């Protein structure tokens, strides 16, 4: 019996090691709410030191304080939509860290309007935040990512795309869907460029999750039920679904993946809308 117990403990330890991320340093942009908060919560609970960013200081500080009950979470309120904001944050990070193991580019924006009323400035705002800012931040973080990277345990960049960048949506958010398709291609391009430096770059493409972007639909019980009914697995995504996908990509289990876009959507992209 003792041998069986020891074997079980050894197997459990091996699995924990395979999916473990404890001791790593991570950045989650837009980490004060929504999908960013889900991922930050998972990483903190898994033992990472996590920096979260947000434009609103009060919200960023409050989420960091809440997550600090489970581990180490540092608030870094900054507007990453500008190059100056990206520079301010990376300077702040380099003062405190000499390595960055995980960068999650999550901060984003959307804009919806009827086709013939859709403003061109929507493309400037949404593409600036959703595509240009993650590119800028990733490049600025490369020295810290390189310092953390090894062939056996690469540094990880995780970009948050969307199923709206994989399939067409009935929602009239033209700049958003095209920007998320851009995020997916940027992910693949960076993955090709950085693979030789032991830095993996992957993307998660969420389906319906409770977030500010989905509040217009999910805060209404009838609309929420309608959205859930169109998901093959029959429900809205939960925080653990996003956290689990991010932890997988950040762990030893996900070290051999790069350049992939993983739909976390309950089967929507596989079955169609």
PDB file of C-alpha atoms in Angstrom:
ATOM      1  CA  UNK A   1       0.000   0.000   0.000  1.00  0.00           C
ATOM      2  CA  UNK A   2       2.820   2.389   0.843  1.00  0.00           C
ATOM      3  CA  UNK A   3       4.396   1.825  -2.572  1.00  0.00           C
ATOM      4  CA  UNK A   4       1.072   2.527  -4.316  1.00  0.00           C
ATOM      5  CA  UNK A   5       0.648   5.691  -2.280  1.00  0.00           C
ATOM      6  CA  UNK A   6       4.159   6.837  -3.137  1.00  0.00           C
ATOM      7  CA  UNK A   7       3.591   6.119  -6.833  1.00  0.00           C
ATOM      8  CA  UNK A   8       0.364   8.152  -6.787  1.00  0.00           C
ATOM      9  CA  UNK A   9       2.098  11.032  -5.048  1.00  0.00           C
ATOM     10  CA  UNK A  10       4.937  10.890  -7.569  1.00  0.00           C
ATOM     11  CA  UNK A  11       2.497  10.916 -10.500  1.00  0.00           C
ATOM     12  CA  UNK A  12       0.591  13.844  -9.003  1.00  0.00           C
ATOM     13  CA  UNK A  13       3.851  15.709  -8.526  1.00  0.00           C
ATOM     14  CA  UNK A  14       4.852  15.086 -12.132  1.00  0.00           C
ATOM     15  CA  UNK A  15       1.540  16.478 -13.406  1.00  0.00           C
ATOM     16  CA  UNK A  16       1.830  19.477 -11.090  1.00  0.00           C
ATOM     17  CA  UNK A  17       5.307  20.116 -12.462  1.00  0.00           C
ATOM     18  CA  UNK A  18       4.046  19.798 -16.037  1.00  0.00           C
ATOM     19  CA  UNK A  19       1.406  22.477 -15.570  1.00  0.00           C
ATOM     20  CA  UNK A  20       3.109  24.502 -12.847  1.00  0.00           C
ATOM     21  CA  UNK A  21       4.028  28.161 -13.273  1.00  0.00           C
ATOM     22  CA  UNK A  22       4.957  29.004  -9.679  1.00  0.00           C
ATOM     23  CA  UNK A  23       7.843  31.426  -9.319  1.00  0.00           C
ATOM     24  CA  UNK A  24       7.375  33.041 -12.724  1.00  0.00           C
ATOM     25  CA  UNK A  25       6.876  36.755 -13.290  1.00  0.00           C
ATOM     26  CA  UNK A  26       3.952  37.784 -15.480  1.00  0.00           C
ATOM     27  CA  UNK A  27       2.378  40.917 -16.900  1.00  0.00           C
ATOM     28  CA  UNK A  28      -1.328  41.035 -17.762  1.00  0.00           C
ATOM     29  CA  UNK A  29      -2.448  44.207 -19.503  1.00  0.00           C
ATOM     30  CA  UNK A  30      -6.022  45.274 -18.928  1.00  0.00           C
ATOM     31  CA  UNK A  31      -5.891  43.055 -15.851  1.00  0.00           C
ATOM     32  CA  UNK A  32      -8.301  44.948 -13.617  1.00  0.00           C
ATOM     33  CA  UNK A  33     -11.484  43.399 -15.043  1.00  0.00           C
ATOM     34  CA  UNK A  34     -12.988  40.973 -17.508  1.00  0.00           C
ATOM     35  CA  UNK A  35     -10.795  38.441 -19.281  1.00  0.00           C
ATOM     36  CA  UNK A  36      -7.619  40.117 -18.058  1.00  0.00           C
ATOM     37  CA  UNK A  37      -8.723  39.756 -14.454  1.00  0.00           C
ATOM     38  CA  UNK A  38      -9.630  36.099 -15.067  1.00  0.00           C
ATOM     39  CA  UNK A  39      -6.141  35.361 -16.379  1.00  0.00           C
ATOM     40  CA  UNK A  40      -4.402  37.427 -13.697  1.00  0.00           C
ATOM     41  CA  UNK A  41      -6.373  35.633 -10.981  1.00  0.00           C
ATOM     42  CA  UNK A  42      -5.369  32.237 -12.340  1.00  0.00           C
ATOM     43  CA  UNK A  43      -1.695  33.165 -12.572  1.00  0.00           C
ATOM     44  CA  UNK A  44      -1.607  34.670  -9.074  1.00  0.00           C
ATOM     45  CA  UNK A  45      -3.311  31.614  -7.581  1.00  0.00           C
ATOM     46  CA  UNK A  46      -0.833  29.403  -9.457  1.00  0.00           C
ATOM     47  CA  UNK A  47       2.110  31.138  -7.789  1.00  0.00           C
ATOM     48  CA  UNK A  48       3.204  33.802 -10.265  1.00  0.00           C
ATOM     49  CA  UNK A  49       4.144  37.350  -9.360  1.00  0.00           C
ATOM     50  CA  UNK A  50       1.728  39.283 -11.563  1.00  0.00           C
ATOM     51  CA  UNK A  51       1.767  42.908 -12.683  1.00  0.00           C
ATOM     52  CA  UNK A  52      -1.600  44.168 -13.911  1.00  0.00           C
ATOM     53  CA  UNK A  53      -2.161  47.339 -15.891  1.00  0.00           C
ATOM     54  CA  UNK A  54      -5.255  49.468 -16.435  1.00  0.00           C
ATOM     55  CA  UNK A  55      -5.976  53.057 -17.356  1.00  0.00           C
ATOM     56  CA  UNK A  56      -8.023  53.712 -14.208  1.00  0.00           C
ATOM     57  CA  UNK A  57      -5.857  53.793 -11.096  1.00  0.00           C
ATOM     58  CA  UNK A  58      -8.648  53.067  -8.614  1.00  0.00           C
ATOM     59  CA  UNK A  59      -9.795  49.953 -10.485  1.00  0.00           C
ATOM     60  CA  UNK A  60      -6.232  48.712 -11.002  1.00  0.00           C
ATOM     61  CA  UNK A  61      -5.314  49.226  -7.346  1.00  0.00           C
ATOM     62  CA  UNK A  62      -8.535  47.587  -6.134  1.00  0.00           C
ATOM     63  CA  UNK A  63      -8.079  44.450  -8.250  1.00  0.00           C
ATOM     64  CA  UNK A  64      -4.422  44.135  -7.270  1.00  0.00           C
ATOM     65  CA  UNK A  65      -5.364  44.437  -3.597  1.00  0.00           C
ATOM     66  CA  UNK A  66      -8.059  41.776  -4.004  1.00  0.00           C
ATOM     67  CA  UNK A  67      -5.750  39.341  -5.796  1.00  0.00           C
ATOM     68  CA  UNK A  68      -2.968  39.919  -3.274  1.00  0.00           C
ATOM     69  CA  UNK A  69      -5.009  37.851  -0.837  1.00  0.00           C
ATOM     70  CA  UNK A  70      -3.986  34.815  -2.934  1.00  0.00           C
ATOM     71  CA  UNK A  71      -0.420  35.733  -3.861  1.00  0.00           C
ATOM     72  CA  UNK A  72       1.616  38.598  -5.249  1.00  0.00           C
ATOM     73  CA  UNK A  73      -0.134  41.101  -7.540  1.00  0.00           C
ATOM     74  CA  UNK A  74       1.258  44.556  -8.315  1.00  0.00           C
ATOM     75  CA  UNK A  75      -0.858  47.417  -9.657  1.00  0.00           C
ATOM     76  CA  UNK A  76       0.603  49.443 -12.538  1.00  0.00           C
ATOM     77  CA  UNK A  77      -1.983  51.990 -13.666  1.00  0.00           C
ATOM     78  CA  UNK A  78      -0.939  53.313 -17.074  1.00  0.00           C
ATOM     79  CA  UNK A  79      -2.413  54.074 -20.482  1.00  0.00           C
ATOM     80  CA  UNK A  80      -0.763  51.626 -22.866  1.00  0.00           C
ATOM     81  CA  UNK A  81      -2.584  53.112 -25.862  1.00  0.00           C
ATOM     82  CA  UNK A  82       0.300  55.579 -26.230  1.00  0.00           C
ATOM     83  CA  UNK A  83       3.985  54.930 -26.829  1.00  0.00           C
ATOM     84  CA  UNK A  84       4.715  57.177 -23.861  1.00  0.00           C
ATOM     85  CA  UNK A  85       2.542  54.953 -21.677  1.00  0.00           C
ATOM     86  CA  UNK A  86       4.298  51.821 -22.914  1.00  0.00           C
ATOM     87  CA  UNK A  87       7.678  53.403 -22.191  1.00  0.00           C
ATOM     88  CA  UNK A  88       6.545  54.485 -18.727  1.00  0.00           C
ATOM     89  CA  UNK A  89       5.383  50.980 -17.896  1.00  0.00           C
ATOM     90  CA  UNK A  90       8.433  49.140 -19.226  1.00  0.00           C
ATOM     91  CA  UNK A  91      10.724  51.541 -17.340  1.00  0.00           C
ATOM     92  CA  UNK A  92       8.675  50.814 -14.190  1.00  0.00           C
ATOM     93  CA  UNK A  93       8.970  47.068 -14.836  1.00  0.00           C
ATOM     94  CA  UNK A  94      12.719  47.119 -15.490  1.00  0.00           C
ATOM     95  CA  UNK A  95      13.308  48.937 -12.218  1.00  0.00           C
ATOM     96  CA  UNK A  96      11.756  45.981 -10.384  1.00  0.00           C
ATOM     97  CA  UNK A  97      12.478  42.908 -12.510  1.00  0.00           C
ATOM     98  CA  UNK A  98      15.421  41.511 -14.457  1.00  0.00           C
ATOM     99  CA  UNK A  99      13.328  38.798 -16.147  1.00  0.00           C
ATOM    100  CA  UNK A 100       9.800  38.502 -17.542  1.00  0.00           C
ATOM    101  CA  UNK A 101       8.524  34.973 -18.112  1.00  0.00           C
ATOM    102  CA  UNK A 102       4.970  35.689 -19.291  1.00  0.00           C
ATOM    103  CA  UNK A 103       3.498  38.677 -21.144  1.00  0.00           C
ATOM    104  CA  UNK A 104      -0.266  38.649 -21.682  1.00  0.00           C
ATOM    105  CA  UNK A 105      -1.388  41.344 -24.122  1.00  0.00           C
ATOM    106  CA  UNK A 106      -5.051  41.600 -23.193  1.00  0.00           C
ATOM    107  CA  UNK A 107      -5.983  45.305 -23.062  1.00  0.00           C
ATOM    108  CA  UNK A 108      -8.378  46.139 -25.869  1.00  0.00           C
ATOM    109  CA  UNK A 109     -11.217  48.291 -27.142  1.00  0.00           C
ATOM    110  CA  UNK A 110     -14.224  47.934 -29.400  1.00  0.00           C
ATOM    111  CA  UNK A 111     -16.564  50.254 -31.318  1.00  0.00           C
ATOM    112  CA  UNK A 112     -19.955  49.384 -32.763  1.00  0.00           C
ATOM    113  CA  UNK A 113     -22.104  51.373 -35.180  1.00  0.00           C
ATOM    114  CA  UNK A 114     -24.256  50.754 -38.285  1.00  0.00           C
ATOM    115  CA  UNK A 115     -22.254  50.270 -41.480  1.00  0.00           C
ATOM    116  CA  UNK A 116     -23.025  53.595 -43.173  1.00  0.00           C
ATOM    117  CA  UNK A 117     -22.572  55.495 -39.930  1.00  0.00           C
ATOM    118  CA  UNK A 118     -19.360  53.756 -38.918  1.00  0.00           C
ATOM    119  CA  UNK A 119     -16.727  56.433 -38.222  1.00  0.00           C
ATOM    120  CA  UNK A 120     -13.266  56.101 -39.678  1.00  0.00           C
ATOM    121  CA  UNK A 121     -11.777  57.287 -36.385  1.00  0.00           C
ATOM    122  CA  UNK A 122     -13.007  54.013 -34.896  1.00  0.00           C
ATOM    123  CA  UNK A 123     -10.293  52.224 -36.874  1.00  0.00           C
ATOM    124  CA  UNK A 124      -7.635  54.603 -35.560  1.00  0.00           C
ATOM    125  CA  UNK A 125      -8.656  54.087 -31.929  1.00  0.00           C
ATOM    126  CA  UNK A 126      -9.334  50.352 -32.020  1.00  0.00           C
ATOM    127  CA  UNK A 127      -6.322  49.346 -34.124  1.00  0.00           C
ATOM    128  CA  UNK A 128      -4.065  51.567 -32.046  1.00  0.00           C
ATOM    129  CA  UNK A 129      -5.102  49.830 -28.823  1.00  0.00           C
ATOM    130  CA  UNK A 130      -5.669  46.294 -30.105  1.00  0.00           C
ATOM    131  CA  UNK A 131      -2.742  45.867 -32.516  1.00  0.00           C
ATOM    132  CA  UNK A 132      -0.159  48.640 -32.307  1.00  0.00           C
ATOM    133  CA  UNK A 133       0.033  48.772 -28.499  1.00  0.00           C
ATOM    134  CA  UNK A 134       0.620  44.995 -28.043  1.00  0.00           C
ATOM    135  CA  UNK A 135       3.317  45.131 -30.729  1.00  0.00           C
ATOM    136  CA  UNK A 136       4.975  48.117 -29.044  1.00  0.00           C
ATOM    137  CA  UNK A 137       4.833  46.539 -25.577  1.00  0.00           C
ATOM    138  CA  UNK A 138       6.157  43.194 -26.782  1.00  0.00           C
ATOM    139  CA  UNK A 139       9.118  44.819 -28.496  1.00  0.00           C
ATOM    140  CA  UNK A 140       9.883  46.949 -25.435  1.00  0.00           C
ATOM    141  CA  UNK A 141       9.701  43.871 -23.188  1.00  0.00           C
ATOM    142  CA  UNK A 142      12.047  41.775 -25.347  1.00  0.00           C
ATOM    143  CA  UNK A 143      15.152  42.318 -23.171  1.00  0.00           C
ATOM    144  CA  UNK A 144      13.290  40.995 -20.102  1.00  0.00           C
ATOM    145  CA  UNK A 145      11.731  38.130 -22.070  1.00  0.00           C
ATOM    146  CA  UNK A 146      15.105  37.136 -23.499  1.00  0.00           C
ATOM    147  CA  UNK A 147      16.591  37.129 -20.007  1.00  0.00           C
ATOM    148  CA  UNK A 148      13.932  34.648 -18.873  1.00  0.00           C
ATOM    149  CA  UNK A 149      13.986  32.432 -21.967  1.00  0.00           C
ATOM    150  CA  UNK A 150      15.714  29.053 -22.193  1.00  0.00           C
ATOM    151  CA  UNK A 151      15.296  26.271 -24.753  1.00  0.00           C
ATOM    152  CA  UNK A 152      13.802  24.052 -22.035  1.00  0.00           C
ATOM    153  CA  UNK A 153      11.462  26.742 -20.700  1.00  0.00           C
ATOM    154  CA  UNK A 154      10.786  29.504 -23.243  1.00  0.00           C
ATOM    155  CA  UNK A 155       9.471  32.923 -22.327  1.00  0.00           C
ATOM    156  CA  UNK A 156       5.826  33.251 -23.321  1.00  0.00           C
ATOM    157  CA  UNK A 157       3.827  35.970 -25.065  1.00  0.00           C
ATOM    158  CA  UNK A 158       0.077  35.416 -25.073  1.00  0.00           C
ATOM    159  CA  UNK A 159      -2.048  37.740 -27.185  1.00  0.00           C
ATOM    160  CA  UNK A 160      -5.776  37.924 -26.595  1.00  0.00           C
ATOM    161  CA  UNK A 161      -7.594  37.819 -29.909  1.00  0.00           C
ATOM    162  CA  UNK A 162     -11.238  36.931 -30.428  1.00  0.00           C
ATOM    163  CA  UNK A 163     -13.442  34.500 -32.274  1.00  0.00           C
ATOM    164  CA  UNK A 164     -14.630  37.621 -34.109  1.00  0.00           C
ATOM    165  CA  UNK A 165     -11.198  37.612 -35.740  1.00  0.00           C
ATOM    166  CA  UNK A 166     -11.781  34.025 -36.908  1.00  0.00           C
ATOM    167  CA  UNK A 167     -15.415  34.096 -38.055  1.00  0.00           C
ATOM    168  CA  UNK A 168     -17.798  36.850 -39.093  1.00  0.00           C
ATOM    169  CA  UNK A 169     -20.135  38.254 -36.486  1.00  0.00           C
ATOM    170  CA  UNK A 170     -23.600  39.765 -36.754  1.00  0.00           C
ATOM    171  CA  UNK A 171     -22.404  42.564 -34.479  1.00  0.00           C
ATOM    172  CA  UNK A 172     -21.412  45.689 -36.430  1.00  0.00           C
ATOM    173  CA  UNK A 173     -17.970  46.250 -34.933  1.00  0.00           C
ATOM    174  CA  UNK A 174     -15.929  46.350 -38.113  1.00  0.00           C
ATOM    175  CA  UNK A 175     -12.756  47.861 -36.650  1.00  0.00           C
ATOM    176  CA  UNK A 176     -12.788  45.398 -33.744  1.00  0.00           C
ATOM    177  CA  UNK A 177     -13.172  42.204 -35.779  1.00  0.00           C
ATOM    178  CA  UNK A 178     -10.556  43.244 -38.314  1.00  0.00           C
ATOM    179  CA  UNK A 179      -8.169  44.280 -35.519  1.00  0.00           C
ATOM    180  CA  UNK A 180      -8.500  40.880 -33.848  1.00  0.00           C
ATOM    181  CA  UNK A 181      -7.731  39.160 -37.144  1.00  0.00           C
ATOM    182  CA  UNK A 182      -4.689  41.425 -37.170  1.00  0.00           C
ATOM    183  CA  UNK A 183      -3.751  40.253 -33.674  1.00  0.00           C
ATOM    184  CA  UNK A 184      -3.852  36.650 -34.866  1.00  0.00           C
ATOM    185  CA  UNK A 185      -1.567  37.353 -37.829  1.00  0.00           C
ATOM    186  CA  UNK A 186       0.754  39.464 -35.676  1.00  0.00           C
ATOM    187  CA  UNK A 187       0.961  36.491 -33.298  1.00  0.00           C
ATOM    188  CA  UNK A 188       2.085  34.186 -36.086  1.00  0.00           C
ATOM    189  CA  UNK A 189       4.558  36.700 -37.477  1.00  0.00           C
ATOM    190  CA  UNK A 190       6.160  37.337 -34.079  1.00  0.00           C
ATOM    191  CA  UNK A 191       6.225  33.603 -33.362  1.00  0.00           C
ATOM    192  CA  UNK A 192       8.270  33.022 -36.497  1.00  0.00           C
ATOM    193  CA  UNK A 193      10.624  35.873 -35.648  1.00  0.00           C
ATOM    194  CA  UNK A 194      11.203  34.966 -31.980  1.00  0.00           C
ATOM    195  CA  UNK A 195      11.263  31.166 -32.017  1.00  0.00           C
ATOM    196  CA  UNK A 196      15.041  31.082 -32.421  1.00  0.00           C
ATOM    197  CA  UNK A 197      15.314  33.102 -29.188  1.00  0.00           C
ATOM    198  CA  UNK A 198      13.216  30.632 -27.186  1.00  0.00           C
ATOM    199  CA  UNK A 199      10.229  32.993 -26.958  1.00  0.00           C
ATOM    200  CA  UNK A 200       6.867  31.516 -27.885  1.00  0.00           C
ATOM    201  CA  UNK A 201       4.028  33.701 -29.125  1.00  0.00           C
ATOM    202  CA  UNK A 202       0.479  32.350 -29.110  1.00  0.00           C
ATOM    203  CA  UNK A 203      -3.029  33.759 -29.027  1.00  0.00           C
ATOM    204  CA  UNK A 204      -6.246  32.906 -27.243  1.00  0.00           C
ATOM    205  CA  UNK A 205      -9.466  33.722 -29.098  1.00  0.00           C
ATOM    206  CA  UNK A 206     -12.256  33.950 -26.514  1.00  0.00           C
ATOM    207  CA  UNK A 207     -15.911  33.427 -27.258  1.00  0.00           C
ATOM    208  CA  UNK A 208     -18.616  34.811 -24.947  1.00  0.00           C
ATOM    209  CA  UNK A 209     -17.311  35.617 -21.465  1.00  0.00           C
ATOM    210  CA  UNK A 210     -18.610  38.019 -18.846  1.00  0.00           C
ATOM    211  CA  UNK A 211     -16.776  41.272 -19.560  1.00  0.00           C
ATOM    212  CA  UNK A 212     -17.457  44.936 -20.200  1.00  0.00           C
ATOM    213  CA  UNK A 213     -17.420  44.307 -23.959  1.00  0.00           C
ATOM    214  CA  UNK A 214     -20.132  41.651 -23.589  1.00  0.00           C
ATOM    215  CA  UNK A 215     -22.143  43.429 -20.884  1.00  0.00           C
ATOM    216  CA  UNK A 216     -24.657  44.748 -23.417  1.00  0.00           C
ATOM    217  CA  UNK A 217     -25.754  41.150 -24.034  1.00  0.00           C
ATOM    218  CA  UNK A 218     -24.825  39.160 -20.955  1.00  0.00           C
ATOM    219  CA  UNK A 219     -26.232  41.519 -18.307  1.00  0.00           C
ATOM    220  CA  UNK A 220     -29.732  40.898 -19.636  1.00  0.00           C
ATOM    221  CA  UNK A 221     -30.975  37.413 -18.571  1.00  0.00           C
ATOM    222  CA  UNK A 222     -32.967  36.816 -21.748  1.00  0.00           C
ATOM    223  CA  UNK A 223     -30.136  37.931 -24.030  1.00  0.00           C
ATOM    224  CA  UNK A 224     -27.650  35.914 -21.984  1.00  0.00           C
ATOM    225  CA  UNK A 225     -29.745  32.771 -22.420  1.00  0.00           C
ATOM    226  CA  UNK A 226     -29.925  33.433 -26.157  1.00  0.00           C
ATOM    227  CA  UNK A 227     -26.133  33.787 -26.416  1.00  0.00           C
ATOM    228  CA  UNK A 228     -25.563  30.629 -24.370  1.00  0.00           C
ATOM    229  CA  UNK A 229     -28.005  28.701 -26.566  1.00  0.00           C
ATOM    230  CA  UNK A 230     -25.811  29.434 -29.610  1.00  0.00           C
ATOM    231  CA  UNK A 231     -22.722  27.944 -27.927  1.00  0.00           C
ATOM    232  CA  UNK A 232     -22.392  24.218 -28.739  1.00  0.00           C
ATOM    233  CA  UNK A 233     -21.381  23.464 -25.134  1.00  0.00           C
ATOM    234  CA  UNK A 234     -24.452  25.368 -23.984  1.00  0.00           C
ATOM    235  CA  UNK A 235     -22.986  27.975 -21.635  1.00  0.00           C
ATOM    236  CA  UNK A 236     -21.063  31.210 -21.279  1.00  0.00           C
ATOM    237  CA  UNK A 237     -17.347  30.827 -20.569  1.00  0.00           C
ATOM    238  CA  UNK A 238     -16.206  30.820 -16.944  1.00  0.00           C
ATOM    239  CA  UNK A 239     -13.103  32.494 -15.433  1.00  0.00           C
ATOM    240  CA  UNK A 240     -11.431  29.092 -15.029  1.00  0.00           C
ATOM    241  CA  UNK A 241     -11.756  28.474 -18.774  1.00  0.00           C
ATOM    242  CA  UNK A 242      -9.618  31.513 -19.600  1.00  0.00           C
ATOM    243  CA  UNK A 243      -7.226  31.028 -16.686  1.00  0.00           C
ATOM    244  CA  UNK A 244      -6.700  27.365 -17.581  1.00  0.00           C
ATOM    245  CA  UNK A 245      -5.882  28.123 -21.213  1.00  0.00           C
ATOM    246  CA  UNK A 246      -3.391  30.832 -20.222  1.00  0.00           C
ATOM    247  CA  UNK A 247      -1.737  28.642 -17.592  1.00  0.00           C
ATOM    248  CA  UNK A 248      -1.409  25.812 -20.123  1.00  0.00           C
ATOM    249  CA  UNK A 249       0.380  28.090 -22.601  1.00  0.00           C
ATOM    250  CA  UNK A 250       2.585  29.448 -19.797  1.00  0.00           C
ATOM    251  CA  UNK A 251       3.587  26.069 -18.379  1.00  0.00           C
ATOM    252  CA  UNK A 252       5.969  23.319 -19.425  1.00  0.00           C
ATOM    253  CA  UNK A 253       2.960  21.556 -20.950  1.00  0.00           C
ATOM    254  CA  UNK A 254       2.639  24.329 -23.528  1.00  0.00           C
ATOM    255  CA  UNK A 255       6.309  24.985 -24.240  1.00  0.00           C
ATOM    256  CA  UNK A 256       6.281  23.351 -27.701  1.00  0.00           C
ATOM    257  CA  UNK A 257       3.458  25.497 -29.070  1.00  0.00           C
ATOM    258  CA  UNK A 258       4.123  28.723 -30.906  1.00  0.00           C
ATOM    259  CA  UNK A 259       2.224  30.659 -33.543  1.00  0.00           C
ATOM    260  CA  UNK A 260      -1.110  29.039 -32.698  1.00  0.00           C
ATOM    261  CA  UNK A 261      -4.489  30.701 -32.144  1.00  0.00           C
ATOM    262  CA  UNK A 262      -6.618  28.713 -29.703  1.00  0.00           C
ATOM    263  CA  UNK A 263     -10.374  29.384 -29.696  1.00  0.00           C
ATOM    264  CA  UNK A 264     -11.717  29.301 -26.128  1.00  0.00           C
ATOM    265  CA  UNK A 265     -15.309  29.455 -27.245  1.00  0.00           C
ATOM    266  CA  UNK A 266     -17.285  26.345 -26.343  1.00  0.00           C
ATOM    267  CA  UNK A 267     -17.117  25.096 -29.934  1.00  0.00           C
ATOM    268  CA  UNK A 268     -18.498  28.128 -31.772  1.00  0.00           C
ATOM    269  CA  UNK A 269     -15.754  28.357 -34.403  1.00  0.00           C
ATOM    270  CA  UNK A 270     -15.756  24.598 -34.975  1.00  0.00           C
ATOM    271  CA  UNK A 271     -19.507  24.360 -35.535  1.00  0.00           C
ATOM    272  CA  UNK A 272     -20.173  27.819 -36.982  1.00  0.00           C
ATOM    273  CA  UNK A 273     -22.503  30.555 -35.888  1.00  0.00           C
TER     274      UNK A 273
END
